[in-house]
Coordinates of N, CA and C in Angstrom, one line a residue:
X1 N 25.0 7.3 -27.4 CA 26.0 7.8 -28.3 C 25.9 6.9 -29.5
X2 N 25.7 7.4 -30.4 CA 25.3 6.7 -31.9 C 26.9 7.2 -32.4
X3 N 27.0 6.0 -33.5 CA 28.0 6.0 -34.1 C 29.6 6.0 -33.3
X4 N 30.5 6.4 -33.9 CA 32.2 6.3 -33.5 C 31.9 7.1 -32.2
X5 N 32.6 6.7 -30.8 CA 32.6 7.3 -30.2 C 33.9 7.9 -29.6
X6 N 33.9 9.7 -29.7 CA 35.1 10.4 -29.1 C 35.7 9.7 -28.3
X7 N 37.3 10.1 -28.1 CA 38.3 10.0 -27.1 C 37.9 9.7 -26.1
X8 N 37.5 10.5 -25.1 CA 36.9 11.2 -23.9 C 35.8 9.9 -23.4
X9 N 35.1 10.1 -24.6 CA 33.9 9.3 -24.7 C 34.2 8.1 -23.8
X10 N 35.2 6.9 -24.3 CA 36.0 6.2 -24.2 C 36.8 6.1 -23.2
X11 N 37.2 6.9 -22.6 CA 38.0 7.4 -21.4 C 37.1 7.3 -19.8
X12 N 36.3 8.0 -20.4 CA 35.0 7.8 -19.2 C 34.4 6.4 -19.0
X13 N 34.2 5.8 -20.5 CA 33.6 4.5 -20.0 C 34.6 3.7 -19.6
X14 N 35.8 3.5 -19.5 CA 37.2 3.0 -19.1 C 37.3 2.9 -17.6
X15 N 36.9 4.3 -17.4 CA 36.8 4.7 -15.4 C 35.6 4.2 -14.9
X16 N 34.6 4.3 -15.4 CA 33.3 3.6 -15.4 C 32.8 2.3 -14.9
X17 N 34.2 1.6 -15.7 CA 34.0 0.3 -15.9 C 33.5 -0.5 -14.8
X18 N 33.9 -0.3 -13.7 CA 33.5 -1.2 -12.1 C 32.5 -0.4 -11.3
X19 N 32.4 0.6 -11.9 CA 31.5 1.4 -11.1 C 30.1 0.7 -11.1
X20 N 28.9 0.6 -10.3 CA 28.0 -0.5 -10.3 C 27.0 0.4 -10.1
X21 N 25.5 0.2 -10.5 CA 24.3 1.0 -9.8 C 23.7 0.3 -8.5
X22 N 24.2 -0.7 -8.2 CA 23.8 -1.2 -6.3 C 24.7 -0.6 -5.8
X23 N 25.2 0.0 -5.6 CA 26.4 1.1 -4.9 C 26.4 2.4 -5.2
X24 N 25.6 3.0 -3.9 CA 25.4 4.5 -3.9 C 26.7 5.5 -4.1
X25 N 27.8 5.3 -3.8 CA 29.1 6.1 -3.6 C 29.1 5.6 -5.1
X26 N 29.2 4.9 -5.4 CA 29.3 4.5 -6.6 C 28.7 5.6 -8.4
X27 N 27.4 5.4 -7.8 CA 26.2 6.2 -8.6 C 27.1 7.5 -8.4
X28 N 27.2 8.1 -7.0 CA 27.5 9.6 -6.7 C 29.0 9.7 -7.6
X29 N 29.8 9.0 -7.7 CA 30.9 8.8 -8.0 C 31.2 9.6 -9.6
X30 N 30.4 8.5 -10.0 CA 29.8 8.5 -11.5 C 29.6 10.1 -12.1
X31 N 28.3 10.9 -11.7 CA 27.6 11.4 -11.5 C 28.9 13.0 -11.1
X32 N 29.3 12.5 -10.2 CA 30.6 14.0 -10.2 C 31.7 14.3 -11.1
X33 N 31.8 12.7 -12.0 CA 33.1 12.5 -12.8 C 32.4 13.6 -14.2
X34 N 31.1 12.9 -14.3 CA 30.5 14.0 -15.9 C 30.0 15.0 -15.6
X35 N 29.7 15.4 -14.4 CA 29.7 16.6 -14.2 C 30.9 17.5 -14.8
X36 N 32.0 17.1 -14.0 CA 32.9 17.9 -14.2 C 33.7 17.3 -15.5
X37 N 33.4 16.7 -16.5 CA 33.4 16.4 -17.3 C 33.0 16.9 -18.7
X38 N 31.9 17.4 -18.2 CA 30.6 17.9 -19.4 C 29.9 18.8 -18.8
X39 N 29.8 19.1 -17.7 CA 29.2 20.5 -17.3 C 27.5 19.2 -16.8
X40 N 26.4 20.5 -16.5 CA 25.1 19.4 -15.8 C 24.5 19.0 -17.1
X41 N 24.2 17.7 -16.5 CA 23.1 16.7 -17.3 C 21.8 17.1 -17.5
X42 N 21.6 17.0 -18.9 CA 20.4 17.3 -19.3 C 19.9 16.1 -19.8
X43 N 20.4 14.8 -20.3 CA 19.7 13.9 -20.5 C 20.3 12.4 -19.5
X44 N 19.4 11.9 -19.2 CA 19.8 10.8 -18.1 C 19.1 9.6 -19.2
X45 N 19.7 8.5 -19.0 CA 18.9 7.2 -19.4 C 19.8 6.2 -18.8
X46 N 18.4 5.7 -17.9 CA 19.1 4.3 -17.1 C 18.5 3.3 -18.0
X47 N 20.0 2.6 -18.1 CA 19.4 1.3 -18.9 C 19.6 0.0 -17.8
X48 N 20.7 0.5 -16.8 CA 21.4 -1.0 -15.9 C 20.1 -1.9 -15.3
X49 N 20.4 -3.2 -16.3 CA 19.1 -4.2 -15.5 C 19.7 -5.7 -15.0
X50 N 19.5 -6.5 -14.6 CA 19.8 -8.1 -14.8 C 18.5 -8.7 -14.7
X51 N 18.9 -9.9 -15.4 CA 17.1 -10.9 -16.3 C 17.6 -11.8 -15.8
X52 N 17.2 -12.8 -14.6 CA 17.6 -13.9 -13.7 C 15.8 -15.0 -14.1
X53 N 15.9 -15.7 -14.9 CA 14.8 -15.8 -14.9 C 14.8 -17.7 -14.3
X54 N 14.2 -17.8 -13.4 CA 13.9 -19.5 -12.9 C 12.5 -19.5 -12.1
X55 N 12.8 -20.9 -12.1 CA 11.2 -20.8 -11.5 C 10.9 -20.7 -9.9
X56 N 9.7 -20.1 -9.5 CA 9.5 -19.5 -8.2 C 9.9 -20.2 -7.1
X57 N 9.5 -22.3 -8.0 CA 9.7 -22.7 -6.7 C 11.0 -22.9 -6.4
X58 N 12.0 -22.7 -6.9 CA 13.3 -22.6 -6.8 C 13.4 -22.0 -5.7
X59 N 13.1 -20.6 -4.8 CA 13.2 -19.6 -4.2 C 14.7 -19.1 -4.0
X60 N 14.8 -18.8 -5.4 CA 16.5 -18.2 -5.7 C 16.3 -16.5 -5.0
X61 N 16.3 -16.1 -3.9 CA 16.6 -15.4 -3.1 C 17.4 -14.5 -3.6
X62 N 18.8 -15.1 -3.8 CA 19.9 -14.4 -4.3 C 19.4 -13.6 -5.3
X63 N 19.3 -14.3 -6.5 CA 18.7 -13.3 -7.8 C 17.7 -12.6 -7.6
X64 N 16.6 -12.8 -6.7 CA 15.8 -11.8 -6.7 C 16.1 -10.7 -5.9
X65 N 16.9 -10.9 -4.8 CA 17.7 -9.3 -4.6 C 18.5 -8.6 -5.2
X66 N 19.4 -9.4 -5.9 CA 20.4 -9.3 -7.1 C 19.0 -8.1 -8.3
X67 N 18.3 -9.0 -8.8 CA 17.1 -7.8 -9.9 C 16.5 -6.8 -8.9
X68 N 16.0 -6.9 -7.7 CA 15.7 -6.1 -7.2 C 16.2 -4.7 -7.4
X69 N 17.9 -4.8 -6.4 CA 18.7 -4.0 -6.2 C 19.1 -3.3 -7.4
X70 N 19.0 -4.2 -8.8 CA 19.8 -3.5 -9.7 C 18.6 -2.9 -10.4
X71 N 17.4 -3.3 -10.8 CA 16.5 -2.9 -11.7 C 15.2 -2.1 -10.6
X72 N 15.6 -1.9 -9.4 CA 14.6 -0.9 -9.0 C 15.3 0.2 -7.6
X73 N 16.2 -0.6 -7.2 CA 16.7 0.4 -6.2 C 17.6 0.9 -7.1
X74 N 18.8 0.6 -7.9 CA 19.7 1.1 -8.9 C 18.8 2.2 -9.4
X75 N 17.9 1.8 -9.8 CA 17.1 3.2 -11.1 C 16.8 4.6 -10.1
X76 N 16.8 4.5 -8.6 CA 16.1 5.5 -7.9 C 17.4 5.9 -7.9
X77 N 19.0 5.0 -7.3 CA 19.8 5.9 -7.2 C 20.1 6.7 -8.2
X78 N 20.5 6.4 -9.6 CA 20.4 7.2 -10.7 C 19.4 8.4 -10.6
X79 N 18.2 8.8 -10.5 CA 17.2 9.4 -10.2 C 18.2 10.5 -9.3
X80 N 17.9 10.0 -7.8 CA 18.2 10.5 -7.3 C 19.9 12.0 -7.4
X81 N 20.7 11.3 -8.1 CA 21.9 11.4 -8.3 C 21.5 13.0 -9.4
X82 N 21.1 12.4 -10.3 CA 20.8 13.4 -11.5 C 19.7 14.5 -11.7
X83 N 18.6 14.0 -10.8 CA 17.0 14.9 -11.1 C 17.5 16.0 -11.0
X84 N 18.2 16.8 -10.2 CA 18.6 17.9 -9.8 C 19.2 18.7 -11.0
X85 N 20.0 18.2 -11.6 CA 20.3 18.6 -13.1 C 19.3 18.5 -14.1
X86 N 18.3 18.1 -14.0 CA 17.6 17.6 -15.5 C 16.5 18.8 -14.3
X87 N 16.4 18.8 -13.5 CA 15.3 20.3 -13.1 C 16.1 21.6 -14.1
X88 N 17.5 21.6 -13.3 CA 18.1 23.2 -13.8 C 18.0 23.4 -15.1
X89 N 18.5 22.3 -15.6 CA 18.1 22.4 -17.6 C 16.9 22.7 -18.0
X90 N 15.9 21.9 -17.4 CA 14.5 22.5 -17.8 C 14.2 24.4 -17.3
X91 N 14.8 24.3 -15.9 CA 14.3 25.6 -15.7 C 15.1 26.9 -16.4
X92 N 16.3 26.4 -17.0 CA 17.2 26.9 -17.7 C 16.8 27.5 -19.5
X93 N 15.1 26.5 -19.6 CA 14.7 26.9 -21.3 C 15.0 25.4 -21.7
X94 N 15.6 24.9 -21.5 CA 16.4 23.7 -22.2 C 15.5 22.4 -22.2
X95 N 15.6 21.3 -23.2 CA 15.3 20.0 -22.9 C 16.0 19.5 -21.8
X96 N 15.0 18.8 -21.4 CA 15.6 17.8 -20.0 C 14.8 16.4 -19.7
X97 N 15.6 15.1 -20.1 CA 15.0 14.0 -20.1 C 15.5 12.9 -19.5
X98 N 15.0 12.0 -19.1 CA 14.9 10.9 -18.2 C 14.4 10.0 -18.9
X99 N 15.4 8.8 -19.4 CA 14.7 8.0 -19.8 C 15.2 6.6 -19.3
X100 N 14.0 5.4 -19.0 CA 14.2 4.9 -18.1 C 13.8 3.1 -19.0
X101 N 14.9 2.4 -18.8 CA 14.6 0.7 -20.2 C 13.6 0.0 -19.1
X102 N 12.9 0.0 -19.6 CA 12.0 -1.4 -19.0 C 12.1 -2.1 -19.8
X103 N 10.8 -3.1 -19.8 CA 10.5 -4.5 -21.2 C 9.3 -4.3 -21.4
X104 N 8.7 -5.5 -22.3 CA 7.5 -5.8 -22.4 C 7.1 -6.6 -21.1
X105 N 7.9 -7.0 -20.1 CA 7.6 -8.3 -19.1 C 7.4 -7.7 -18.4
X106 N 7.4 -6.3 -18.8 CA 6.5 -5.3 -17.2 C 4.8 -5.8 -17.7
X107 N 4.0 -6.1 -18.4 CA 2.9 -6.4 -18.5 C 2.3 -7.7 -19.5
X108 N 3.7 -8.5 -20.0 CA 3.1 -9.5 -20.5 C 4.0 -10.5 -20.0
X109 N 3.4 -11.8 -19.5 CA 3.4 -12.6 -18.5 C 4.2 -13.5 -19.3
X110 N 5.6 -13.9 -18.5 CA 6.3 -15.1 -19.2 C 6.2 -15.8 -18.1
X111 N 6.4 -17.5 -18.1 CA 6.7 -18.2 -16.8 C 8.0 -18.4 -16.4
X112 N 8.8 -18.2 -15.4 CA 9.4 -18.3 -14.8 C 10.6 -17.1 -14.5
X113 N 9.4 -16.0 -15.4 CA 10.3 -14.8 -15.2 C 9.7 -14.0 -14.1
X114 N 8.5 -14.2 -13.1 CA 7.7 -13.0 -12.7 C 8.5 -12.4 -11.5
X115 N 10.0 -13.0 -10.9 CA 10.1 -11.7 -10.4 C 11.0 -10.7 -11.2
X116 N 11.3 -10.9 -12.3 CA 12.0 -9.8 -13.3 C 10.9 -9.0 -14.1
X117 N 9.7 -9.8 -14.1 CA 8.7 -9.1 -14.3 C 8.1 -8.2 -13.6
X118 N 7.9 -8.3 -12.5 CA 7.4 -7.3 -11.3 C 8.7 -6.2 -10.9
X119 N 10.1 -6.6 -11.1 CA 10.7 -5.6 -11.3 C 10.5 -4.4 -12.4
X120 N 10.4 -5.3 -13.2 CA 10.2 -3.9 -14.6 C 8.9 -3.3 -14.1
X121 N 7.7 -4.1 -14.0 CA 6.3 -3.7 -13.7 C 6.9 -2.2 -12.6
X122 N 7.7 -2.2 -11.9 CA 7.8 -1.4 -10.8 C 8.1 0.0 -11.8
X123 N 9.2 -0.6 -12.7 CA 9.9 0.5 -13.0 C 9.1 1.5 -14.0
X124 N 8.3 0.7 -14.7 CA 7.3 1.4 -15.7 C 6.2 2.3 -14.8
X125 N 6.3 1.6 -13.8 CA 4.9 2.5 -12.5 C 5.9 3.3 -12.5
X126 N 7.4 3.5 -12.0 CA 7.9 4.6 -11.1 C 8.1 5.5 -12.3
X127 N 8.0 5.3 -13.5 CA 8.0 6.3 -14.4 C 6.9 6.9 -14.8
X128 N 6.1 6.1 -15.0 CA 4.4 7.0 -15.1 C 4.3 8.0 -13.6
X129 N 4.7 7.1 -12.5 CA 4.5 8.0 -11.3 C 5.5 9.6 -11.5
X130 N 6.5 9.5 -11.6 CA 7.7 10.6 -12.1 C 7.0 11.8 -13.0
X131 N 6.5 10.8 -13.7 CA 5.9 12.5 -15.0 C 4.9 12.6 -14.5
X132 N 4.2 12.4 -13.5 CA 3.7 13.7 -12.3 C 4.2 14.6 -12.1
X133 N 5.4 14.4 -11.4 CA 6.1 15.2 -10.3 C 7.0 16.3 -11.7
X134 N 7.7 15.6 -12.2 CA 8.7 16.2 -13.2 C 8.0 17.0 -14.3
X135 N 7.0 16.2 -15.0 CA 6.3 16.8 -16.0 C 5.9 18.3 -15.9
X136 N 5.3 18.6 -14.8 CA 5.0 20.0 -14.2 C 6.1 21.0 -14.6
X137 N 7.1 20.2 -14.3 CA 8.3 21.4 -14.4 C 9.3 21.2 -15.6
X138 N 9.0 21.1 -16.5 CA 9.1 20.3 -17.8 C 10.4 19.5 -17.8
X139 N 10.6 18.5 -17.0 CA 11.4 17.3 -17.3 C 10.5 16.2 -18.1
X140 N 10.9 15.8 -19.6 CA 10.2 14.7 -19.7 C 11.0 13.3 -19.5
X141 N 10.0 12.6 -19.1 CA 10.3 11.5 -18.2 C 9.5 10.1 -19.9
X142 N 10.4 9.3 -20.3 CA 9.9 8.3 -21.3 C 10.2 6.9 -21.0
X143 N 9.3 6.2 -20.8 CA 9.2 4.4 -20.4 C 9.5 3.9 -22.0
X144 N 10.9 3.1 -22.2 CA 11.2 2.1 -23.1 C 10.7 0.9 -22.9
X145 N 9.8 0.0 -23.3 CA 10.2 -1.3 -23.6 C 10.4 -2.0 -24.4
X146 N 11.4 -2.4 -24.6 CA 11.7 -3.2 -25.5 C 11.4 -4.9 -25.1
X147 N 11.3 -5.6 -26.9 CA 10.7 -6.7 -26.2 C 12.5 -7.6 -26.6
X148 N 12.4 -9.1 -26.9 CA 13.8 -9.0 -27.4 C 14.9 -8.2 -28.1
X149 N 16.2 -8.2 -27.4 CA 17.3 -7.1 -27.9 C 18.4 -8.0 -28.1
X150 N 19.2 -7.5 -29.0 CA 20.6 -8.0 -28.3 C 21.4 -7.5 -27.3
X151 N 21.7 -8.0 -26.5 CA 22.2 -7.2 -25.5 C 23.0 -8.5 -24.4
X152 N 23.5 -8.0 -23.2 CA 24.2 -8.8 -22.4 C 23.2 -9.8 -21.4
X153 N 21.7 -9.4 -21.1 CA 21.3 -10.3 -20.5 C 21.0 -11.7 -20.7
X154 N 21.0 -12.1 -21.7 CA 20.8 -13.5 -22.0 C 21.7 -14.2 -21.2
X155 N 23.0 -13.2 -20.9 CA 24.2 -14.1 -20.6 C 24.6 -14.9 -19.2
X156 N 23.4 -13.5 -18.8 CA 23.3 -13.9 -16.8 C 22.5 -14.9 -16.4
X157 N 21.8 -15.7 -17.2 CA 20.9 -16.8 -16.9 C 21.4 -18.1 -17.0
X158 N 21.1 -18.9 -16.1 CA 22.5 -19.8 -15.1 C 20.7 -20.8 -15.3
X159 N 20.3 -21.2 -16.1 CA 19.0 -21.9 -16.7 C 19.5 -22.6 -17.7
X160 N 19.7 -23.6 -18.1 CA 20.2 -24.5 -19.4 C 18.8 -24.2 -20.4
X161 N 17.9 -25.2 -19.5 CA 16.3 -25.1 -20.3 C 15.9 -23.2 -20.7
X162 N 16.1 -22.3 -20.1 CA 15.5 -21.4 -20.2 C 16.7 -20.5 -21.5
X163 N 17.9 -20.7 -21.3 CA 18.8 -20.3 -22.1 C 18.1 -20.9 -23.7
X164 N 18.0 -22.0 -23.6 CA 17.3 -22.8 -25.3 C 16.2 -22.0 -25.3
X165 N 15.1 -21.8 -24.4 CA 14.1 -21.4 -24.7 C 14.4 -19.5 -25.6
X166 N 15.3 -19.0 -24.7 CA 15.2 -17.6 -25.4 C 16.2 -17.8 -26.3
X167 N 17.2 -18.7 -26.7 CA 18.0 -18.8 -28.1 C 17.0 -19.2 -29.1
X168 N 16.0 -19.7 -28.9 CA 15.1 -20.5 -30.3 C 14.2 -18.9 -30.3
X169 N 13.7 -18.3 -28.9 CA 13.0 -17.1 -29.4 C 13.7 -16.3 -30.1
X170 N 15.3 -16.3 -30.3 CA 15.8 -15.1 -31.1 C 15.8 -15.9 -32.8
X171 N 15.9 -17.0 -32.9 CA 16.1 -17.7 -33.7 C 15.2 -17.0 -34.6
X172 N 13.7 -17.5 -33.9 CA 12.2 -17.7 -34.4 C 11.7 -16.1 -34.8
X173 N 12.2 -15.2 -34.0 CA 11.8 -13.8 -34.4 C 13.0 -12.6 -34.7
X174 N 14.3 -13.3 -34.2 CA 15.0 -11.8 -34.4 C 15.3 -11.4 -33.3
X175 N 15.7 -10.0 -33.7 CA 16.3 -9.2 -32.2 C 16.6 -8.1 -32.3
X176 N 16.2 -6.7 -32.3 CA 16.6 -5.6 -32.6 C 18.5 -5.5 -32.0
X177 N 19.2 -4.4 -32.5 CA 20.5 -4.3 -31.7 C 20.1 -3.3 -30.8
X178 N 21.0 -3.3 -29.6 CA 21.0 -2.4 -28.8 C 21.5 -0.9 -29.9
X179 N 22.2 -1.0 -30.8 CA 22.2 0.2 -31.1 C 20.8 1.0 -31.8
X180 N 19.9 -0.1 -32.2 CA 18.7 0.4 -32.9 C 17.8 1.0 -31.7
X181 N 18.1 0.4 -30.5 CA 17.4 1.1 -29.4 C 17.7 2.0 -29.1
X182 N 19.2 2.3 -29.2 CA 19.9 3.9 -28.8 C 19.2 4.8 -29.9
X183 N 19.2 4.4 -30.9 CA 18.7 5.3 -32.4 C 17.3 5.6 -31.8
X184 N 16.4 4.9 -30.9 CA 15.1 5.0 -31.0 C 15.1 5.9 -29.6
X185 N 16.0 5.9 -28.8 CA 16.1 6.8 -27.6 C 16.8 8.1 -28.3
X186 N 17.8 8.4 -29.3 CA 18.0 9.2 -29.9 C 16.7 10.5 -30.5
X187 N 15.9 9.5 -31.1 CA 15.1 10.6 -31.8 C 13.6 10.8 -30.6
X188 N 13.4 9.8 -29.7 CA 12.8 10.2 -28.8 C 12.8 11.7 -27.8
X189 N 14.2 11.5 -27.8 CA 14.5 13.2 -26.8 C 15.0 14.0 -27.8
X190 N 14.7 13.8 -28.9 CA 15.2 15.0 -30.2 C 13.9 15.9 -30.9
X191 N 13.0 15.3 -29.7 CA 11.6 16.1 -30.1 C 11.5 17.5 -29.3
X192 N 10.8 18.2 -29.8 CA 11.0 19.9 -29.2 C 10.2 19.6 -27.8
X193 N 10.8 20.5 -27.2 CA 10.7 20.7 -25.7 C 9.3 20.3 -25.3
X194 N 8.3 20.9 -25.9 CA 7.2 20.5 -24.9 C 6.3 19.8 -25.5
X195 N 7.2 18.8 -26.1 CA 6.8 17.2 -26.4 C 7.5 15.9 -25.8
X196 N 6.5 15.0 -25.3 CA 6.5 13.3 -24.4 C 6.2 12.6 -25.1
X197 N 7.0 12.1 -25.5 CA 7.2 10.7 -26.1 C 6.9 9.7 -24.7
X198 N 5.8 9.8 -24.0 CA 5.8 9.2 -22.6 C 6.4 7.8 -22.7
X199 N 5.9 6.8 -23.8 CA 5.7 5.5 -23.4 C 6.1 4.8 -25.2
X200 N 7.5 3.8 -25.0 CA 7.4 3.4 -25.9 C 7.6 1.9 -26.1
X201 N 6.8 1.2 -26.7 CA 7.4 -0.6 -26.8 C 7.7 -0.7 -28.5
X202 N 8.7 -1.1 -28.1 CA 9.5 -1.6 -29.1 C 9.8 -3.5 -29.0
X203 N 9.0 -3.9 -30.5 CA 9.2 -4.8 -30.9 C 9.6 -5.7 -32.0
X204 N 10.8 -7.1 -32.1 CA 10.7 -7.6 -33.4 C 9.8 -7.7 -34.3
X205 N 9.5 -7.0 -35.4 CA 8.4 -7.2 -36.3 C 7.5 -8.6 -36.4
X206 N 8.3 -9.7 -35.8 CA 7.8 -11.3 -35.8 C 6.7 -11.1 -34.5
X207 N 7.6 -10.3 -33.2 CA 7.3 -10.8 -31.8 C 6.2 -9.7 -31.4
X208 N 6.2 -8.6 -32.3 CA 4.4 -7.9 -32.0 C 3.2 -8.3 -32.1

């Protein structure tokens, strides 16, 4: 949603608010509220991720079930919850899209991030894998990565050293806003129907 957003708008994300993607009742929850809300979903975009980044030999357990759960099981329940609607839309004549945030750290190697890396790595496979299945039946399915954003993950990193490291990277390059990413997922599914915008990286003009 670009720009001011409606009443309603507002209202939903309000009810929203505790709702979680590691909680399947949860996702389904969600998912019946806009239904009956808005009628069926024609566009889905999972953005829900967490960026836990320390080093391996740490064996922070916790966080890596924590990214797991939320950046690859989370994205299937969304999947799961919505495909069904984004089939009827397409078979309906209509646009129907899926779009799914990864990073750039699905294939360029930072140290002490690789299992947030191999989460995204997963997510960018499960989306190339999807526009198999979906593409057939014209759902388009589009992989975001963005490389630095502004956004809430910086804030979940419990790393003193690694906190300085990505405050000097925004310093040193920038940071697009999450709203310029919405604009960029905006005109991505604003393309006529039987056009794929499959695969997009987005980067600070410094950090390409």
């Amino acid at each position: 949603m670009i720009g001011p957003q409606p009443p309603e708008i507002l209202v939903l994300r309000r009810q929203f608010a505790d709702e979680r993607v590691t909680d399947e009742r949860s996702v389904a929850a969600v998912a019946a509220r806009v239904r009956e809300a808005y009628g069926p979903v024609d566009l889905v975009v999972k953005s829900a991720g967490v960026m836990l980044p320390n080093p391996i030999e740490d064996g922070r357990t916790d966080e890596w079930a924590r990214m797991i759960d939320t950046n690859v099981t989370g994205a299937l329940r969304v999947i799961r919850a919505f495909v069904p609607d984004l089939l009827a839309a397409a078979d309906g004549g209509g646009r129907a899209d899926l779009v799914n945030i990864s990073s750039i750290g699905a294939h360029r190697i930072f140290p002490n991030y690789a299992v947030y890396g191999a989460t995204k790595a997963a997510l960018t496979f499960l989306s190339e894998s999807l526009r198999s299945e979906l593409g057939a039946r014209d759902v388009r399915v589009t992989n975001i990565e963005p490389g630095l954003t502004e956004s809430e993950l910086a804030q979940h990193v419990d790393n003193s050293d690694l906190t300085a490291q990505l405050d000097g990277m925004v310093a040193a390059t920038g940071a697009p806003a999450s709203e310029e990413i919405a604009d960029l997922i905006a005109y991505t599914t604003s393309r006529a129907r039987h056009i794929n915008l499959r695969q997009v990286v987005v980067l600070p003009t410094r950090q390409a």
